[in-house]
């Protein structure tokens, strides 16, 4: 995955968090994907990944690339953590991102308001059309929302967001329209594998 794509994912995660205003730009012409050197089947590389702070586990293709970025917002500095996994023969990015809220904001704001704001910002700023949405909960009861949207370049994002312990988690799969259908079971398996770990 190129540095440009990683930076783009950081922007999407920040936008979904509702912390930054980003000017929507027309989609750039995609770079032609390189074809695999051979048609040999690739051995499954899906492994259980545990967040460095132990807050979640998720199945990821291989070891994900970890990135962090600090963003100045009206609430103060927000630190975004991002984990990105990809397989060489697929046009899809598997992303987990999270950011902590300042204590007062996280304590006083209704989680549903945070989720609704994140949805609005994600769809509006990426110039996407919302395909579907539904309320969900994590396996241990934290409120969440699943949204699916497609941008003008045809990229489809399926995003499950959860609010827990003063933090917004986002579990995303971003893929092309071409591979969306064939990878739907894999994408759902990835999203279903995400587990929040309760603090003791």
PDB file of C-alpha atoms in Angstrom:
ATOM      1  CA  UNK A   1       0.000   0.000   0.000  1.00  0.00           C
ATOM      2  CA  UNK A   2       1.375   3.398  -0.972  1.00  0.00           C
ATOM      3  CA  UNK A   3       2.000   6.223   1.459  1.00  0.00           C
ATOM      4  CA  UNK A   4      -0.687   8.248  -0.355  1.00  0.00           C
ATOM      5  CA  UNK A   5      -3.298   5.546   0.303  1.00  0.00           C
ATOM      6  CA  UNK A   6      -2.287   5.310   3.972  1.00  0.00           C
ATOM      7  CA  UNK A   7      -2.589   9.073   4.376  1.00  0.00           C
ATOM      8  CA  UNK A   8      -5.963   8.909   2.661  1.00  0.00           C
ATOM      9  CA  UNK A   9      -7.107   6.289   5.193  1.00  0.00           C
ATOM     10  CA  UNK A  10      -5.949   8.505   8.059  1.00  0.00           C
ATOM     11  CA  UNK A  11      -8.001  11.358   6.616  1.00  0.00           C
ATOM     12  CA  UNK A  12     -11.073   9.119   6.295  1.00  0.00           C
ATOM     13  CA  UNK A  13     -10.697   7.958   9.904  1.00  0.00           C
ATOM     14  CA  UNK A  14     -10.316  11.513  11.175  1.00  0.00           C
ATOM     15  CA  UNK A  15     -13.292  12.643   9.135  1.00  0.00           C
ATOM     16  CA  UNK A  16     -15.416   9.804  10.483  1.00  0.00           C
ATOM     17  CA  UNK A  17     -14.441  10.868  13.974  1.00  0.00           C
ATOM     18  CA  UNK A  18     -15.910  14.289  13.233  1.00  0.00           C
ATOM     19  CA  UNK A  19     -12.736  16.026  14.356  1.00  0.00           C
ATOM     20  CA  UNK A  20     -11.551  17.673  11.202  1.00  0.00           C
ATOM     21  CA  UNK A  21     -13.013  19.514   8.275  1.00  0.00           C
ATOM     22  CA  UNK A  22     -11.503  18.309   5.061  1.00  0.00           C
ATOM     23  CA  UNK A  23     -12.293  19.800   1.674  1.00  0.00           C
ATOM     24  CA  UNK A  24     -13.855  17.183  -0.553  1.00  0.00           C
ATOM     25  CA  UNK A  25     -11.840  16.775  -3.721  1.00  0.00           C
ATOM     26  CA  UNK A  26     -12.766  14.912  -6.897  1.00  0.00           C
ATOM     27  CA  UNK A  27     -11.343  11.397  -6.911  1.00  0.00           C
ATOM     28  CA  UNK A  28      -7.927  11.035  -8.483  1.00  0.00           C
ATOM     29  CA  UNK A  29      -7.346   8.545 -11.265  1.00  0.00           C
ATOM     30  CA  UNK A  30      -6.498   5.237  -9.586  1.00  0.00           C
ATOM     31  CA  UNK A  31      -3.077   3.728 -10.115  1.00  0.00           C
ATOM     32  CA  UNK A  32      -3.275   0.490 -12.109  1.00  0.00           C
ATOM     33  CA  UNK A  33      -2.798  -2.420  -9.727  1.00  0.00           C
ATOM     34  CA  UNK A  34       0.240  -4.601 -10.396  1.00  0.00           C
ATOM     35  CA  UNK A  35      -0.583  -8.164 -11.343  1.00  0.00           C
ATOM     36  CA  UNK A  36       0.811 -10.997  -9.230  1.00  0.00           C
ATOM     37  CA  UNK A  37       3.933 -12.600 -10.710  1.00  0.00           C
ATOM     38  CA  UNK A  38       2.245 -16.007 -10.820  1.00  0.00           C
ATOM     39  CA  UNK A  39      -1.160 -17.596 -10.471  1.00  0.00           C
ATOM     40  CA  UNK A  40      -0.085 -19.831  -7.583  1.00  0.00           C
ATOM     41  CA  UNK A  41      -2.606 -19.835  -4.732  1.00  0.00           C
ATOM     42  CA  UNK A  42      -1.526 -17.647  -1.844  1.00  0.00           C
ATOM     43  CA  UNK A  43      -1.469 -19.354   1.538  1.00  0.00           C
ATOM     44  CA  UNK A  44      -3.921 -17.884   4.023  1.00  0.00           C
ATOM     45  CA  UNK A  45      -2.239 -15.170   6.068  1.00  0.00           C
ATOM     46  CA  UNK A  46      -5.143 -14.280   8.358  1.00  0.00           C
ATOM     47  CA  UNK A  47      -3.996 -14.061  11.954  1.00  0.00           C
ATOM     48  CA  UNK A  48      -5.471 -12.807  15.211  1.00  0.00           C
ATOM     49  CA  UNK A  49      -4.164  -9.315  15.927  1.00  0.00           C
ATOM     50  CA  UNK A  50      -4.327  -7.810  19.417  1.00  0.00           C
ATOM     51  CA  UNK A  51      -4.077  -4.032  19.829  1.00  0.00           C
ATOM     52  CA  UNK A  52      -0.853  -2.916  21.556  1.00  0.00           C
ATOM     53  CA  UNK A  53      -2.927  -1.590  24.477  1.00  0.00           C
ATOM     54  CA  UNK A  54      -5.037  -4.775  24.594  1.00  0.00           C
ATOM     55  CA  UNK A  55      -8.309  -2.931  23.852  1.00  0.00           C
ATOM     56  CA  UNK A  56      -9.418  -5.108  20.926  1.00  0.00           C
ATOM     57  CA  UNK A  57      -8.676  -8.200  18.874  1.00  0.00           C
ATOM     58  CA  UNK A  58      -9.393  -8.740  15.173  1.00  0.00           C
ATOM     59  CA  UNK A  59      -8.427 -11.117  12.385  1.00  0.00           C
ATOM     60  CA  UNK A  60      -6.047  -9.365   9.986  1.00  0.00           C
ATOM     61  CA  UNK A  61      -4.260 -10.496   6.822  1.00  0.00           C
ATOM     62  CA  UNK A  62      -0.712 -10.792   8.135  1.00  0.00           C
ATOM     63  CA  UNK A  63       0.770  -8.179  10.422  1.00  0.00           C
ATOM     64  CA  UNK A  64      -0.998  -4.825   9.869  1.00  0.00           C
ATOM     65  CA  UNK A  65       0.904  -1.594   9.343  1.00  0.00           C
ATOM     66  CA  UNK A  66       0.519   0.648  12.389  1.00  0.00           C
ATOM     67  CA  UNK A  67       0.379   4.421  12.101  1.00  0.00           C
ATOM     68  CA  UNK A  68      -0.489   7.260  14.439  1.00  0.00           C
ATOM     69  CA  UNK A  69      -1.256  10.911  13.918  1.00  0.00           C
ATOM     70  CA  UNK A  70      -2.002  13.766  16.260  1.00  0.00           C
ATOM     71  CA  UNK A  71      -4.651  16.200  15.065  1.00  0.00           C
ATOM     72  CA  UNK A  72      -5.515  19.585  16.583  1.00  0.00           C
ATOM     73  CA  UNK A  73      -9.259  19.977  17.033  1.00  0.00           C
ATOM     74  CA  UNK A  74     -11.702  22.266  18.803  1.00  0.00           C
ATOM     75  CA  UNK A  75     -11.559  19.827  21.732  1.00  0.00           C
ATOM     76  CA  UNK A  76      -7.780  19.822  21.927  1.00  0.00           C
ATOM     77  CA  UNK A  77      -5.260  17.381  20.485  1.00  0.00           C
ATOM     78  CA  UNK A  78      -6.647  14.038  19.346  1.00  0.00           C
ATOM     79  CA  UNK A  79      -4.352  11.062  18.823  1.00  0.00           C
ATOM     80  CA  UNK A  80      -5.516   8.691  16.086  1.00  0.00           C
ATOM     81  CA  UNK A  81      -4.208   5.110  15.960  1.00  0.00           C
ATOM     82  CA  UNK A  82      -4.543   3.270  12.653  1.00  0.00           C
ATOM     83  CA  UNK A  83      -3.892  -0.369  11.679  1.00  0.00           C
ATOM     84  CA  UNK A  84      -4.044  -1.377   8.001  1.00  0.00           C
ATOM     85  CA  UNK A  85      -3.879  -4.855   6.484  1.00  0.00           C
ATOM     86  CA  UNK A  86      -3.849  -5.893   2.827  1.00  0.00           C
ATOM     87  CA  UNK A  87      -3.344  -8.987   0.710  1.00  0.00           C
ATOM     88  CA  UNK A  88      -1.280  -8.627  -2.477  1.00  0.00           C
ATOM     89  CA  UNK A  89      -3.916 -10.193  -4.744  1.00  0.00           C
ATOM     90  CA  UNK A  90      -6.904  -8.165  -3.520  1.00  0.00           C
ATOM     91  CA  UNK A  91      -8.028  -4.588  -4.093  1.00  0.00           C
ATOM     92  CA  UNK A  92      -9.184  -4.111  -0.518  1.00  0.00           C
ATOM     93  CA  UNK A  93      -7.851  -2.473   2.624  1.00  0.00           C
ATOM     94  CA  UNK A  94      -8.783  -3.785   6.072  1.00  0.00           C
ATOM     95  CA  UNK A  95      -8.572  -0.939   8.581  1.00  0.00           C
ATOM     96  CA  UNK A  96      -9.058  -0.512  12.323  1.00  0.00           C
ATOM     97  CA  UNK A  97      -8.799   3.019  13.688  1.00  0.00           C
ATOM     98  CA  UNK A  98      -9.489   4.482  17.093  1.00  0.00           C
ATOM     99  CA  UNK A  99      -9.165   7.755  18.928  1.00  0.00           C
ATOM    100  CA  UNK A 100      -9.742   8.796  22.514  1.00  0.00           C
ATOM    101  CA  UNK A 101     -12.025  11.679  23.366  1.00  0.00           C
ATOM    102  CA  UNK A 102     -11.129  14.297  25.954  1.00  0.00           C
ATOM    103  CA  UNK A 103     -12.589  13.049  29.249  1.00  0.00           C
ATOM    104  CA  UNK A 104     -15.385  15.634  29.577  1.00  0.00           C
ATOM    105  CA  UNK A 105     -16.538  15.201  25.969  1.00  0.00           C
ATOM    106  CA  UNK A 106     -16.572  11.418  26.184  1.00  0.00           C
ATOM    107  CA  UNK A 107     -18.417  11.476  29.510  1.00  0.00           C
ATOM    108  CA  UNK A 108     -21.037  14.067  28.585  1.00  0.00           C
ATOM    109  CA  UNK A 109     -21.852  13.237  24.962  1.00  0.00           C
ATOM    110  CA  UNK A 110     -24.475  10.631  24.090  1.00  0.00           C
ATOM    111  CA  UNK A 111     -22.800   7.784  22.150  1.00  0.00           C
ATOM    112  CA  UNK A 112     -25.584   7.837  19.563  1.00  0.00           C
ATOM    113  CA  UNK A 113     -24.849  11.503  18.836  1.00  0.00           C
ATOM    114  CA  UNK A 114     -21.175  10.651  18.284  1.00  0.00           C
ATOM    115  CA  UNK A 115     -22.101   7.785  15.938  1.00  0.00           C
ATOM    116  CA  UNK A 116     -24.587   9.890  13.968  1.00  0.00           C
ATOM    117  CA  UNK A 117     -22.070  12.721  13.589  1.00  0.00           C
ATOM    118  CA  UNK A 118     -19.402  10.279  12.430  1.00  0.00           C
ATOM    119  CA  UNK A 119     -21.769   8.871   9.800  1.00  0.00           C
ATOM    120  CA  UNK A 120     -22.741  12.303   8.501  1.00  0.00           C
ATOM    121  CA  UNK A 121     -19.143  13.470   8.250  1.00  0.00           C
ATOM    122  CA  UNK A 122     -17.963  10.269   6.531  1.00  0.00           C
ATOM    123  CA  UNK A 123     -20.614  10.377   3.819  1.00  0.00           C
ATOM    124  CA  UNK A 124     -20.526  14.130   3.240  1.00  0.00           C
ATOM    125  CA  UNK A 125     -16.778  14.659   3.203  1.00  0.00           C
ATOM    126  CA  UNK A 126     -15.980  11.695   0.964  1.00  0.00           C
ATOM    127  CA  UNK A 127     -18.774  12.748  -1.431  1.00  0.00           C
ATOM    128  CA  UNK A 128     -20.362   9.331  -1.050  1.00  0.00           C
ATOM    129  CA  UNK A 129     -23.853   7.928  -1.304  1.00  0.00           C
ATOM    130  CA  UNK A 130     -25.091   6.015   1.733  1.00  0.00           C
ATOM    131  CA  UNK A 131     -26.145   2.503   0.709  1.00  0.00           C
ATOM    132  CA  UNK A 132     -27.358   1.241   4.081  1.00  0.00           C
ATOM    133  CA  UNK A 133     -27.128   1.824   7.815  1.00  0.00           C
ATOM    134  CA  UNK A 134     -28.147  -0.017  10.952  1.00  0.00           C
ATOM    135  CA  UNK A 135     -27.643   0.187  14.694  1.00  0.00           C
ATOM    136  CA  UNK A 136     -25.487  -2.556  16.186  1.00  0.00           C
ATOM    137  CA  UNK A 137     -23.816  -3.479  19.465  1.00  0.00           C
ATOM    138  CA  UNK A 138     -20.451  -5.018  20.201  1.00  0.00           C
ATOM    139  CA  UNK A 139     -20.415  -8.536  21.623  1.00  0.00           C
ATOM    140  CA  UNK A 140     -20.033  -7.020  25.100  1.00  0.00           C
ATOM    141  CA  UNK A 141     -22.839  -4.489  24.711  1.00  0.00           C
ATOM    142  CA  UNK A 142     -21.218  -1.239  23.544  1.00  0.00           C
ATOM    143  CA  UNK A 143     -23.352   0.885  21.173  1.00  0.00           C
ATOM    144  CA  UNK A 144     -22.389   0.951  17.529  1.00  0.00           C
ATOM    145  CA  UNK A 145     -23.443   1.622  13.984  1.00  0.00           C
ATOM    146  CA  UNK A 146     -22.770  -0.082  10.673  1.00  0.00           C
ATOM    147  CA  UNK A 147     -22.760   2.043   7.553  1.00  0.00           C
ATOM    148  CA  UNK A 148     -21.977   1.236   3.942  1.00  0.00           C
ATOM    149  CA  UNK A 149     -21.324   3.896   1.333  1.00  0.00           C
ATOM    150  CA  UNK A 150     -19.900   4.296  -2.155  1.00  0.00           C
ATOM    151  CA  UNK A 151     -17.935   7.280  -3.451  1.00  0.00           C
ATOM    152  CA  UNK A 152     -17.991   8.738  -6.961  1.00  0.00           C
ATOM    153  CA  UNK A 153     -14.893   6.713  -7.867  1.00  0.00           C
ATOM    154  CA  UNK A 154     -16.730   3.467  -7.110  1.00  0.00           C
ATOM    155  CA  UNK A 155     -14.897   2.602  -3.876  1.00  0.00           C
ATOM    156  CA  UNK A 156     -17.212   0.895  -1.388  1.00  0.00           C
ATOM    157  CA  UNK A 157     -16.617   1.261   2.344  1.00  0.00           C
ATOM    158  CA  UNK A 158     -18.255  -0.902   4.985  1.00  0.00           C
ATOM    159  CA  UNK A 159     -17.639   0.636   8.395  1.00  0.00           C
ATOM    160  CA  UNK A 160     -18.638  -0.567  11.850  1.00  0.00           C
ATOM    161  CA  UNK A 161     -18.211   2.090  14.525  1.00  0.00           C
ATOM    162  CA  UNK A 162     -18.387   1.591  18.284  1.00  0.00           C
ATOM    163  CA  UNK A 163     -18.213   3.989  21.228  1.00  0.00           C
ATOM    164  CA  UNK A 164     -16.658   2.485  24.348  1.00  0.00           C
ATOM    165  CA  UNK A 165     -14.752   3.831  27.359  1.00  0.00           C
ATOM    166  CA  UNK A 166     -14.417   7.349  25.913  1.00  0.00           C
ATOM    167  CA  UNK A 167     -13.126   6.098  22.580  1.00  0.00           C
ATOM    168  CA  UNK A 168     -14.463   5.789  19.023  1.00  0.00           C
ATOM    169  CA  UNK A 169     -13.460   2.574  17.235  1.00  0.00           C
ATOM    170  CA  UNK A 170     -13.875   2.106  13.486  1.00  0.00           C
ATOM    171  CA  UNK A 171     -13.519  -1.205  11.693  1.00  0.00           C
ATOM    172  CA  UNK A 172     -13.522  -0.676   7.926  1.00  0.00           C
ATOM    173  CA  UNK A 173     -13.144  -2.604   4.711  1.00  0.00           C
ATOM    174  CA  UNK A 174     -12.572  -0.417   1.660  1.00  0.00           C
ATOM    175  CA  UNK A 175     -12.735  -2.109  -1.733  1.00  0.00           C
ATOM    176  CA  UNK A 176     -13.507  -1.639  -5.402  1.00  0.00           C
ATOM    177  CA  UNK A 177     -16.920  -2.299  -6.874  1.00  0.00           C
ATOM    178  CA  UNK A 178     -15.268  -5.005  -8.993  1.00  0.00           C
ATOM    179  CA  UNK A 179     -14.155  -7.069  -5.981  1.00  0.00           C
ATOM    180  CA  UNK A 180     -16.877  -6.114  -3.503  1.00  0.00           C
ATOM    181  CA  UNK A 181     -19.213  -8.996  -4.321  1.00  0.00           C
ATOM    182  CA  UNK A 182     -16.567 -11.725  -4.477  1.00  0.00           C
ATOM    183  CA  UNK A 183     -15.045 -10.574  -1.170  1.00  0.00           C
ATOM    184  CA  UNK A 184     -18.304  -9.992   0.730  1.00  0.00           C
ATOM    185  CA  UNK A 185     -17.944 -13.164   2.863  1.00  0.00           C
ATOM    186  CA  UNK A 186     -14.316 -12.336   3.671  1.00  0.00           C
ATOM    187  CA  UNK A 187     -15.229  -8.746   4.562  1.00  0.00           C
ATOM    188  CA  UNK A 188     -18.087  -9.847   6.824  1.00  0.00           C
ATOM    189  CA  UNK A 189     -15.847 -12.431   8.479  1.00  0.00           C
ATOM    190  CA  UNK A 190     -13.264  -9.720   9.140  1.00  0.00           C
ATOM    191  CA  UNK A 191     -15.858  -7.313  10.584  1.00  0.00           C
ATOM    192  CA  UNK A 192     -17.414 -10.068  12.710  1.00  0.00           C
ATOM    193  CA  UNK A 193     -14.000 -11.015  14.127  1.00  0.00           C
ATOM    194  CA  UNK A 194     -13.547  -7.620  15.804  1.00  0.00           C
ATOM    195  CA  UNK A 195     -13.895  -7.915  19.590  1.00  0.00           C
ATOM    196  CA  UNK A 196     -13.681  -5.132  22.134  1.00  0.00           C
ATOM    197  CA  UNK A 197     -11.945  -6.122  25.352  1.00  0.00           C
ATOM    198  CA  UNK A 198     -13.518  -4.762  28.528  1.00  0.00           C
ATOM    199  CA  UNK A 199     -11.170  -2.936  30.868  1.00  0.00           C
ATOM    200  CA  UNK A 200     -10.797  -4.650  34.230  1.00  0.00           C
TER     201      UNK A 200
END
